[in-house]
Tab-separated table of C-alpha atoms in Angstrom:
chain	number	residue	atom	x	y	z
V	1	UNK	CA	-109.394	-33.629	118.464
V	2	UNK	CA	-108.270	-33.238	114.825
V	3	UNK	CA	-111.394	-35.002	113.566
V	4	UNK	CA	-113.542	-32.722	115.718
V	5	UNK	CA	-111.783	-29.581	114.389
V	6	UNK	CA	-112.152	-30.766	110.798
V	7	UNK	CA	-115.869	-31.453	111.348
V	8	UNK	CA	-116.448	-28.012	112.899
V	9	UNK	CA	-114.548	-26.354	110.040
V	10	UNK	CA	-116.567	-28.282	107.428
V	11	UNK	CA	-119.863	-27.321	109.093
V	12	UNK	CA	-118.811	-23.667	109.311
V	13	UNK	CA	-117.883	-23.658	105.623
V	14	UNK	CA	-121.184	-25.286	104.680
V	15	UNK	CA	-123.078	-22.695	106.725
V	16	UNK	CA	-121.123	-19.851	105.169
V	17	UNK	CA	-121.867	-20.964	101.633
V	18	UNK	CA	-125.605	-21.252	102.222
V	19	UNK	CA	-126.042	-17.989	104.153
V	20	UNK	CA	-123.853	-15.892	101.873
V	21	UNK	CA	-125.882	-16.224	98.644
V	22	UNK	CA	-123.620	-18.776	97.000
V	23	UNK	CA	-123.635	-18.777	93.196
V	24	UNK	CA	-121.773	-20.460	90.387
V	25	UNK	CA	-120.667	-18.420	87.380
V	26	UNK	CA	-119.428	-18.752	83.823
V	27	UNK	CA	-117.755	-15.936	81.891
V	28	UNK	CA	-116.905	-15.670	78.195
V	29	UNK	CA	-114.295	-13.092	77.211
V	30	UNK	CA	-112.662	-11.948	73.970
V	31	UNK	CA	-110.130	-9.242	73.178
V	32	UNK	CA	-106.515	-8.430	72.365
V	33	UNK	CA	-103.171	-9.636	73.701
V	34	UNK	CA	-99.971	-7.607	73.781
V	35	UNK	CA	-97.227	-10.193	74.198
V	36	UNK	CA	-93.445	-10.195	74.614
V	37	UNK	CA	-91.074	-13.143	74.312
V	38	UNK	CA	-87.513	-12.598	75.506
V	39	UNK	CA	-84.899	-15.252	74.702
V	40	UNK	CA	-81.642	-14.776	76.620
V	41	UNK	CA	-78.577	-14.150	74.428
V	42	UNK	CA	-80.828	-13.953	71.330
V	43	UNK	CA	-83.256	-11.047	71.718
V	44	UNK	CA	-86.948	-10.439	72.017
V	45	UNK	CA	-90.048	-10.144	69.894
V	46	UNK	CA	-93.328	-8.385	70.588
V	47	UNK	CA	-96.648	-8.818	68.864
V	48	UNK	CA	-100.350	-8.242	69.320
V	49	UNK	CA	-103.104	-10.727	68.592
V	50	UNK	CA	-106.650	-11.802	69.356
V	51	UNK	CA	-107.546	-13.869	72.408
V	52	UNK	CA	-110.512	-15.543	74.053
V	53	UNK	CA	-111.129	-16.985	77.480
V	54	UNK	CA	-113.636	-19.176	79.302
V	55	UNK	CA	-113.861	-18.773	83.081
V	56	UNK	CA	-116.000	-20.534	85.622
V	57	UNK	CA	-116.235	-20.687	89.352
V	58	UNK	CA	-118.183	-20.403	92.542
V	59	UNK	CA	-119.028	-17.377	94.692
V	60	UNK	CA	-118.927	-18.736	98.230
V	61	UNK	CA	-119.602	-15.194	99.532
V	62	UNK	CA	-121.124	-12.178	97.728
V	63	UNK	CA	-117.611	-10.679	97.411
V	64	UNK	CA	-115.376	-13.782	97.097
V	65	UNK	CA	-115.122	-16.596	94.572
V	66	UNK	CA	-112.803	-19.313	93.348
V	67	UNK	CA	-112.252	-19.495	89.589
V	68	UNK	CA	-110.776	-21.737	86.962
V	69	UNK	CA	-110.055	-20.614	83.408
V	70	UNK	CA	-108.698	-21.467	79.987
V	71	UNK	CA	-107.309	-18.646	77.853
V	72	UNK	CA	-106.275	-18.878	74.221
V	73	UNK	CA	-103.673	-16.138	74.614
V	74	UNK	CA	-102.101	-15.924	71.156
V	75	UNK	CA	-101.934	-17.736	67.825
V	76	UNK	CA	-100.180	-16.454	64.718
V	77	UNK	CA	-98.105	-17.605	61.747
V	78	UNK	CA	-95.686	-15.617	59.636
V	79	UNK	CA	-92.743	-16.369	57.304
V	80	UNK	CA	-92.532	-20.072	58.164
V	81	UNK	CA	-92.825	-19.532	61.933
V	82	UNK	CA	-95.914	-20.221	64.014
V	83	UNK	CA	-96.498	-19.503	67.705
V	84	UNK	CA	-99.399	-20.457	69.930
V	85	UNK	CA	-99.771	-19.565	73.627
V	86	UNK	CA	-102.427	-20.863	76.031
V	87	UNK	CA	-103.013	-20.719	79.790
V	88	UNK	CA	-104.962	-22.856	82.247
V	89	UNK	CA	-105.398	-21.353	85.709
V	90	UNK	CA	-106.902	-21.512	89.168
V	91	UNK	CA	-107.348	-18.544	91.511
V	92	UNK	CA	-109.482	-16.374	93.761
V	93	UNK	CA	-111.682	-13.403	92.832
V	94	UNK	CA	-112.657	-10.422	94.969
V	95	UNK	CA	-115.608	-8.298	93.780
V	96	UNK	CA	-117.286	-5.148	95.095
V	97	UNK	CA	-120.665	-4.021	93.702
V	98	UNK	CA	-121.707	-0.404	94.201
V	99	UNK	CA	-125.409	-0.702	93.345
V	100	UNK	CA	-128.427	-1.903	95.268
V	101	UNK	CA	-128.951	-5.655	95.695
V	102	UNK	CA	-125.549	-6.529	94.202
V	103	UNK	CA	-126.355	-4.911	90.850
V	104	UNK	CA	-124.857	-1.874	89.150
V	105	UNK	CA	-121.213	-0.947	88.697
V	106	UNK	CA	-118.505	-3.154	90.163
V	107	UNK	CA	-114.749	-3.491	90.541
V	108	UNK	CA	-113.022	-6.844	90.872
V	109	UNK	CA	-109.566	-8.284	91.149
V	110	UNK	CA	-108.188	-11.794	90.797
V	111	UNK	CA	-104.965	-13.666	91.401
V	112	UNK	CA	-103.762	-17.234	91.289
V	113	UNK	CA	-101.515	-19.593	89.388
V	114	UNK	CA	-101.636	-20.511	85.708
V	115	UNK	CA	-99.918	-23.130	83.632
V	116	UNK	CA	-98.833	-21.363	80.480
V	117	UNK	CA	-97.863	-23.273	77.353
V	118	UNK	CA	-95.987	-21.936	74.337
V	119	UNK	CA	-95.876	-24.011	71.168
V	120	UNK	CA	-93.688	-23.057	68.245
V	121	UNK	CA	-92.961	-24.450	64.823
V	122	UNK	CA	-90.339	-23.445	62.282
V	123	UNK	CA	-91.162	-24.739	58.832
V	124	UNK	CA	-88.602	-27.339	57.808
V	125	UNK	CA	-87.093	-27.619	61.313
V	126	UNK	CA	-89.892	-29.005	63.434
V	127	UNK	CA	-92.071	-28.206	66.384
V	128	UNK	CA	-91.401	-27.739	70.109
V	129	UNK	CA	-93.297	-26.625	73.192
V	130	UNK	CA	-92.594	-25.553	76.760
V	131	UNK	CA	-94.758	-24.836	79.769
V	132	UNK	CA	-94.403	-23.323	83.215
V	133	UNK	CA	-96.578	-22.636	86.241
V	134	UNK	CA	-96.496	-19.008	87.342
V	135	UNK	CA	-98.659	-16.440	89.167
V	136	UNK	CA	-101.244	-14.347	87.319
V	137	UNK	CA	-103.278	-11.333	88.332
V	138	UNK	CA	-106.061	-9.266	86.856
V	139	UNK	CA	-108.637	-6.550	87.419
V	140	UNK	CA	-112.083	-5.733	86.022
V	141	UNK	CA	-114.564	-2.916	85.918
V	142	UNK	CA	-118.099	-3.703	84.889
V	143	UNK	CA	-121.830	-3.511	85.323
V	144	UNK	CA	-124.194	-6.175	86.673
V	145	UNK	CA	-127.592	-5.761	84.992
V	146	UNK	CA	-129.205	-8.369	87.266
V	147	UNK	CA	-128.130	-10.925	89.873
V	148	UNK	CA	-127.606	-13.376	86.978
V	149	UNK	CA	-125.938	-11.297	84.224
V	150	UNK	CA	-123.155	-8.739	83.883
V	151	UNK	CA	-120.585	-7.308	81.466
V	152	UNK	CA	-117.002	-6.276	82.173
V	153	UNK	CA	-113.787	-4.842	80.783
V	154	UNK	CA	-110.927	-7.039	82.012
V	155	UNK	CA	-107.141	-6.852	82.205
V	156	UNK	CA	-105.013	-9.904	83.027
V	157	UNK	CA	-101.248	-10.246	83.183
V	158	UNK	CA	-99.897	-13.706	82.467
V	159	UNK	CA	-96.201	-14.516	82.754
V	160	UNK	CA	-94.090	-17.582	82.216
V	161	UNK	CA	-90.584	-18.676	81.612
V	162	UNK	CA	-88.183	-21.556	81.404
V	163	UNK	CA	-84.706	-22.299	80.086
V	164	UNK	CA	-83.850	-18.685	79.249
V	165	UNK	CA	-87.214	-17.844	77.672
V	166	UNK	CA	-89.429	-15.287	79.451
V	167	UNK	CA	-92.963	-14.550	78.276
V	168	UNK	CA	-95.279	-11.720	79.305
V	169	UNK	CA	-98.839	-11.388	78.002
V	170	UNK	CA	-101.040	-8.403	78.792
V	171	UNK	CA	-104.579	-9.527	77.991
V	172	UNK	CA	-107.417	-7.009	77.555
V	173	UNK	CA	-110.923	-8.429	77.074
V	174	UNK	CA	-114.595	-7.573	77.047
V	175	UNK	CA	-116.621	-10.205	78.861
V	176	UNK	CA	-120.086	-11.388	79.744
V	177	UNK	CA	-120.829	-13.319	82.928
V	178	UNK	CA	-123.766	-15.589	83.750
V	179	UNK	CA	-124.516	-16.559	87.366
V	180	UNK	CA	-126.860	-19.074	88.967
V	181	UNK	CA	-127.888	-19.217	92.617
């Protein structure tokens, strides 16, 4: 019975992906990060910096996709201290187009989990890094010029923490997305 249920589920999924205009996508994004690092019993620092992101995935339905991404969240050096933050994630995307044939203006949202990594170095003292796996979420507004190309303004919130260190990164980007059917 289990094998039969699994086979029916697999066939239904295969049918869904072919009848629902399945498409893969790749997005390139660049922008600014507003980040906060809070160290318990020590204090916090805030800074802004440049970021970039590469996202890719698969629309298994015109409104739903799975995505994977890498984001270079932050990288800066000052007065003998350097910090670098990155994130690698996996999630789901929901998208609603308001134009004809899936073109025109759209809104989208995404959520999933990301492994964030913070690397730090203090000149003369050494280097250390920490990572954590935490939820992320984001939203976009954009315009699809064709079924294969669009542009968007994106906001993502990445968080992480471990051993008394909490990190929050608000990431604002402008992106381009390429899709294939």
